Amino acid sequence: MTGTHILILGGTAEARQLATELAVPGGARVTTSLAGRVARPRMPAGEVRIGGFGGAEGLAAWLRAERVDAVVDATHPFAEVISTHAARAAALTGTPLVALRRPGWHTGPGDRWHDALSLDDAAAQLPALGQRIFLTTGRLGLAAFAAFAELHFLVRSVELPEPPLPPHTETVLARGPFTVDGELDLMRTHRIDVLVTKDSGGPATAAKLEAARQLGLPVVVVRRPPVPEGVPAAEDVPGVLALLSRAAADRCP
């Protein structure tokens, strides 16, 4: 891929791994785009762009201006808006687009999982499951839980969550990876009886699931949205590199 320009829509560990693989001497020009929602993001190899593009049309204009040869959507599995914009921009410009999505989590023996289609759906299930909720869905979208004044929430996020929040909320600021022992201690200390999480996948935050299993706690799992229709996807960096090579071959005359 020497001489090509690849845009990585990043913010995940897998995006940083991909940038490291591509941004080598004599390799591709790599630009990673970060949303700018985290004050001190972990910076990837290569060039970095921070901030939005102005929707699908703005991204399409940037792809043309920067002569981008391929786009990799390696955003968080729940970053549905930017994934949709990327698919539209790729279609407008004829730029190859591939997605990098780490595998989701799966139940194991002893798990008590309850699927949810959205944060609102997750919130609606809580009164029947418990009173003290460990909420690990990130700092955005917590308005879905704000009306539940009878419940107590422990919210963990990398940065302060955005209001509105439930009336009875305690916040823990932390970034993974987390350990099972640490998660067990946290849940016991706060007398947690329900865990709520998004199906983000990956090992960095999976310890909470094992801790919930050991404690016999119900877990409400918000299922991830699908990759936009027609976008080829891989579960790891080698798979994405193979897709990029195939896309490059298909573009050669």
mmCIF file with all atom_site columns, C-alpha atoms in Angstrom, residues 103-116 122 125 129 187 193-202 205-214 216-224:
data_model
loop_
_atom_site.group_PDB
_atom_site.id
_atom_site.type_symbol
_atom_site.label_atom_id
_atom_site.label_alt_id
_atom_site.label_comp_id
_atom_site.label_asym_id
_atom_site.label_entity_id
_atom_site.label_seq_id
_atom_site.pdbx_PDB_ins_code
_atom_site.Cartn_x
_atom_site.Cartn_y
_atom_site.Cartn_z
_atom_site.occupancy
_atom_site.B_iso_or_equiv
_atom_site.pdbx_formal_charge
_atom_site.auth_seq_id
_atom_site.auth_comp_id
_atom_site.auth_asym_id
_atom_site.auth_atom_id
_atom_site.pdbx_PDB_model_num
ATOM 1  C CA . PRO A 1 103 ? -16.062 -9.502  18.242 1.00 0.00 ? 103 PRO A CA 1
ATOM 2  C CA . GLY A 1 104 ? -18.925 -8.996  20.639 1.00 0.00 ? 104 GLY A CA 1
ATOM 3  C CA . TRP A 1 105 ? -19.258 -10.755 23.979 1.00 0.00 ? 105 TRP A CA 1
ATOM 4  C CA . HIS A 1 106 ? -21.089 -14.065 24.398 1.00 0.00 ? 106 HIS A CA 1
ATOM 5  C CA . THR A 1 107 ? -22.753 -15.690 27.355 1.00 0.00 ? 107 THR A CA 1
ATOM 6  C CA . GLY A 1 108 ? -21.052 -18.405 29.360 1.00 0.00 ? 108 GLY A CA 1
ATOM 7  C CA . PRO A 1 109 ? -22.216 -20.904 31.990 1.00 0.00 ? 109 PRO A CA 1
ATOM 8  C CA . GLY A 1 110 ? -23.874 -19.137 34.903 1.00 0.00 ? 110 GLY A CA 1
ATOM 9  C CA . ASP A 1 111 ? -24.555 -15.873 33.074 1.00 0.00 ? 111 ASP A CA 1
ATOM 10 C CA . ARG A 1 112 ? -27.872 -14.104 33.642 1.00 0.00 ? 112 ARG A CA 1
ATOM 11 C CA . TRP A 1 113 ? -27.966 -11.796 30.618 1.00 0.00 ? 113 TRP A CA 1
ATOM 12 C CA . HIS A 1 114 ? -30.930 -9.737  29.475 1.00 0.00 ? 114 HIS A CA 1
ATOM 13 C CA . ASP A 1 115 ? -30.702 -8.331  25.944 1.00 0.00 ? 115 ASP A CA 1
ATOM 14 C CA . ALA A 1 116 ? -31.664 -4.724  25.261 1.00 0.00 ? 116 ALA A CA 1
ATOM 15 C CA . ALA A 1 122 ? -32.187 -1.293  29.121 1.00 0.00 ? 122 ALA A CA 1
ATOM 16 C CA . GLN A 1 125 ? -35.890 -3.491  32.426 1.00 0.00 ? 125 GLN A CA 1
ATOM 17 C CA . LEU A 1 129 ? -34.105 -6.682  38.252 1.00 0.00 ? 129 LEU A CA 1
ATOM 18 C CA . MET A 1 187 ? -19.419 -4.271  43.037 1.00 0.00 ? 187 MET A CA 1
ATOM 19 C CA . ASP A 1 193 ? -27.243 -5.984  42.194 1.00 0.00 ? 193 ASP A CA 1
ATOM 20 C CA . VAL A 1 194 ? -27.503 -5.234  38.428 1.00 0.00 ? 194 VAL A CA 1
ATOM 21 C CA . LEU A 1 195 ? -24.844 -4.521  35.793 1.00 0.00 ? 195 LEU A CA 1
ATOM 22 C CA . VAL A 1 196 ? -25.711 -2.568  32.632 1.00 0.00 ? 196 VAL A CA 1
ATOM 23 C CA . THR A 1 197 ? -23.261 -2.562  29.732 1.00 0.00 ? 197 THR A CA 1
ATOM 24 C CA . LYS A 1 198 ? -23.027 -2.144  25.996 1.00 0.00 ? 198 LYS A CA 1
ATOM 25 C CA . ASP A 1 199 ? -21.793 -5.084  23.932 1.00 0.00 ? 199 ASP A CA 1
ATOM 26 C CA . SER A 1 200 ? -18.514 -3.315  23.210 1.00 0.00 ? 200 SER A CA 1
ATOM 27 C CA . GLY A 1 201 ? -16.481 -6.523  23.046 1.00 0.00 ? 201 GLY A CA 1
ATOM 28 C CA . GLY A 1 202 ? -12.768 -6.807  23.669 1.00 0.00 ? 202 GLY A CA 1
ATOM 29 C CA . THR A 1 205 ? -13.618 -4.104  30.033 1.00 0.00 ? 205 THR A CA 1
ATOM 30 C CA . ALA A 1 206 ? -14.739 -7.752  29.999 1.00 0.00 ? 206 ALA A CA 1
ATOM 31 C CA . ALA A 1 207 ? -13.708 -8.372  33.620 1.00 0.00 ? 207 ALA A CA 1
ATOM 32 C CA . LYS A 1 208 ? -16.999 -6.886  34.851 1.00 0.00 ? 208 LYS A CA 1
ATOM 33 C CA . LEU A 1 209 ? -18.861 -9.712  33.110 1.00 0.00 ? 209 LEU A CA 1
ATOM 34 C CA . GLU A 1 210 ? -16.834 -12.365 34.929 1.00 0.00 ? 210 GLU A CA 1
ATOM 35 C CA . ALA A 1 211 ? -17.336 -10.520 38.208 1.00 0.00 ? 211 ALA A CA 1
ATOM 36 C CA . ALA A 1 212 ? -21.098 -10.384 37.632 1.00 0.00 ? 212 ALA A CA 1
ATOM 37 C CA . ARG A 1 213 ? -21.055 -14.105 36.818 1.00 0.00 ? 213 ARG A CA 1
ATOM 38 C CA . GLN A 1 214 ? -19.243 -14.937 40.049 1.00 0.00 ? 214 GLN A CA 1
ATOM 39 C CA . GLY A 1 216 ? -24.709 -14.206 40.297 1.00 0.00 ? 216 GLY A CA 1
ATOM 40 C CA . LEU A 1 217 ? -25.846 -10.757 39.162 1.00 0.00 ? 217 LEU A CA 1
ATOM 41 C CA . PRO A 1 218 ? -28.170 -10.067 36.232 1.00 0.00 ? 218 PRO A CA 1
ATOM 42 C CA . VAL A 1 219 ? -26.526 -8.192  33.347 1.00 0.00 ? 219 VAL A CA 1
ATOM 43 C CA . VAL A 1 220 ? -28.461 -6.009  30.912 1.00 0.00 ? 220 VAL A CA 1
ATOM 44 C CA . VAL A 1 221 ? -26.542 -6.031  27.623 1.00 0.00 ? 221 VAL A CA 1
ATOM 45 C CA . VAL A 1 222 ? -27.302 -3.381  25.000 1.00 0.00 ? 222 VAL A CA 1
ATOM 46 C CA . ARG A 1 223 ? -26.703 -5.038  21.655 1.00 0.00 ? 223 ARG A CA 1
ATOM 47 C CA . ARG A 1 224 ? -24.612 -3.199  19.079 1.00 0.00 ? 224 ARG A CA 1
#
